[in-house]
XYZ file of C-alpha atoms in Angstrom:
167
model
C -5.132 31.784 3.089
C -3.027 29.228 1.186
C -5.132 26.063 1.212
C -3.536 24.428 -1.803
C 0.139 24.317 -0.825
C 1.493 26.543 -3.607
C 2.201 29.696 -1.584
C -0.698 31.583 -3.148
C -4.086 32.198 -1.531
C -7.156 30.193 -2.673
C -6.261 29.447 -6.272
C -6.541 25.718 -6.753
C -7.252 22.446 -5.025
C -8.844 21.852 -1.635
C -7.034 20.283 1.334
C -10.332 18.587 2.237
C -10.453 16.548 -1.003
C -7.016 16.501 -2.689
C -5.414 13.060 -2.286
C -1.880 14.544 -2.790
C -2.359 17.104 -0.017
C -5.012 15.605 2.242
C -5.626 17.734 5.348
C -2.186 19.365 5.034
C 0.421 20.104 2.390
C 2.297 17.015 1.249
C 0.067 14.488 3.057
C -0.476 12.027 0.226
C -3.074 9.258 0.490
C -2.007 5.681 -0.231
C -3.061 3.799 -3.359
C -6.753 2.862 -3.176
C -7.546 5.695 -0.750
C -9.364 8.958 -1.320
C -9.290 12.224 0.598
C -12.604 12.934 2.295
C -12.982 15.743 4.815
C -9.203 16.160 4.990
C -8.623 12.502 5.919
C -7.391 9.588 3.824
C -10.067 6.892 3.714
C -10.124 3.434 2.224
C -12.286 2.877 -0.819
C -12.682 -0.775 0.165
C -16.189 -1.658 1.302
C -18.070 -4.803 2.270
C -21.060 -5.978 0.263
C -23.528 -8.244 2.067
C -25.816 -10.321 -0.106
C -28.279 -13.140 0.509
C -26.641 -15.928 -1.478
C -29.008 -18.687 -0.362
C -32.487 -18.771 1.157
C -34.072 -22.060 2.214
C -37.343 -22.914 3.901
C -36.461 -25.813 6.192
C -39.980 -26.615 7.438
C -43.340 -25.219 8.486
C -44.693 -26.605 11.744
C -48.303 -26.144 12.804
C -48.324 -25.272 16.536
C -52.070 -24.846 16.948
C -55.195 -24.712 14.832
C -54.319 -21.237 13.527
C -50.628 -20.711 14.459
C -47.616 -21.971 12.487
C -43.863 -21.613 12.757
C -41.622 -21.322 9.688
C -37.949 -22.334 9.948
C -35.494 -20.716 7.527
C -31.812 -20.813 6.694
C -30.153 -17.779 5.113
C -26.610 -17.724 3.816
C -25.177 -14.187 3.960
C -22.134 -13.671 1.736
C -19.742 -10.730 1.790
C -18.855 -10.121 -1.875
C -17.099 -6.845 -1.038
C -13.452 -5.969 -0.557
C -13.572 -5.283 3.205
C -14.938 -7.074 6.277
C -18.401 -6.455 7.683
C -18.118 -6.213 11.480
C -21.767 -6.972 12.305
C -25.131 -6.451 10.685
C -28.804 -6.371 11.474
C -31.327 -8.564 9.671
C -35.079 -8.491 9.409
C -37.992 -10.496 8.025
C -41.204 -8.719 7.023
C -44.535 -9.972 5.757
C -46.225 -8.624 2.618
C -47.758 -5.781 4.710
C -44.332 -4.748 6.110
C -45.112 -6.164 9.551
C -41.962 -7.388 11.322
C -41.977 -11.166 11.673
C -38.465 -11.459 13.147
C -35.314 -9.345 13.424
C -31.910 -9.689 14.960
C -28.250 -8.758 15.008
C -25.461 -10.928 13.601
C -22.527 -10.048 15.840
C -19.605 -11.862 14.184
C -17.307 -10.482 11.510
C -17.913 -11.588 7.929
C -14.632 -11.323 6.054
C -14.399 -10.505 2.366
C -15.367 -13.596 0.346
C -16.792 -15.353 3.421
C -20.341 -16.629 4.006
C -22.212 -17.051 7.291
C -25.393 -19.048 7.912
C -28.317 -17.687 9.915
C -30.905 -20.139 11.264
C -34.133 -18.712 12.642
C -37.887 -19.148 12.813
C -40.958 -16.946 13.077
C -44.612 -17.458 13.963
C -47.417 -16.591 11.569
C -51.000 -17.349 10.719
C -52.972 -17.006 7.495
C -51.000 -16.371 4.308
C -47.522 -14.830 4.341
C -44.849 -14.141 1.719
C -41.777 -13.079 3.715
C -39.124 -10.586 2.633
C -35.630 -10.974 4.099
C -33.231 -8.027 4.468
C -29.606 -7.921 5.609
C -28.325 -4.670 7.171
C -31.862 -3.230 7.111
C -30.737 -0.294 9.309
C -27.932 0.533 6.803
C -25.247 0.563 9.487
C -22.663 -0.711 6.993
C -21.546 1.475 4.082
C -21.560 -1.107 1.291
C -20.384 -1.084 -2.289
C -23.931 -2.059 -3.351
C -26.794 -1.121 -1.024
C -29.448 -2.576 -3.360
C -28.782 -6.341 -3.153
C -29.540 -6.910 0.555
C -33.184 -7.890 -0.005
C -34.755 -11.142 -1.142
C -38.436 -12.088 -1.286
C -39.259 -15.723 -0.645
C -40.670 -17.005 -3.964
C -43.741 -18.771 -2.509
C -46.498 -17.865 -0.094
C -46.705 -19.789 3.158
C -50.115 -20.776 4.461
C -51.279 -21.514 7.997
C -53.016 -23.736 8.561
C -51.305 -25.561 5.701
C -53.567 -26.693 2.885
C -54.998 -30.123 3.578
C -54.116 -32.864 1.153
C -57.208 -34.253 -0.464
C -57.580 -37.940 -0.975
C -59.589 -38.979 -3.958
C -60.784 -42.524 -4.279
C -61.548 -43.678 -7.768
C -64.299 -46.203 -7.979
C -64.190 -48.854 -10.622
C -67.352 -49.244 -12.634
């Protein structure tokens, strides 16, 4: 079988991976594309990254239950749009505090803000992850995670008032 378009059987390139003969003889992929599985595919990929993470407030709802309010800015530093992505917040024991789906497109170079809250008690140091289900093939799969730099406490520590007595 001639699978390399030279009239001879099996003596060279592969129609499944050759960008000059992708899938069939003479089918050349465009600039920036590669031949994968006999089809020309774009090498452009999105890259979601947490570019900003802010604790807005911690509200005590009961004696032992608090609610933390956060703002995350998700930036697409890649070369293609991200259609939608999942996000998740875990505690230090990998228990899910909150998760969701961001259903709007994030174009290349664009940022989107996510506002959300979660309930907790005791001590928590949350970890935030974009595209935690890896539904988006990104140029860098390793920069989707950010750990909040401080531990949150519920109930919050009480402020002590010290009164200095004059002698």
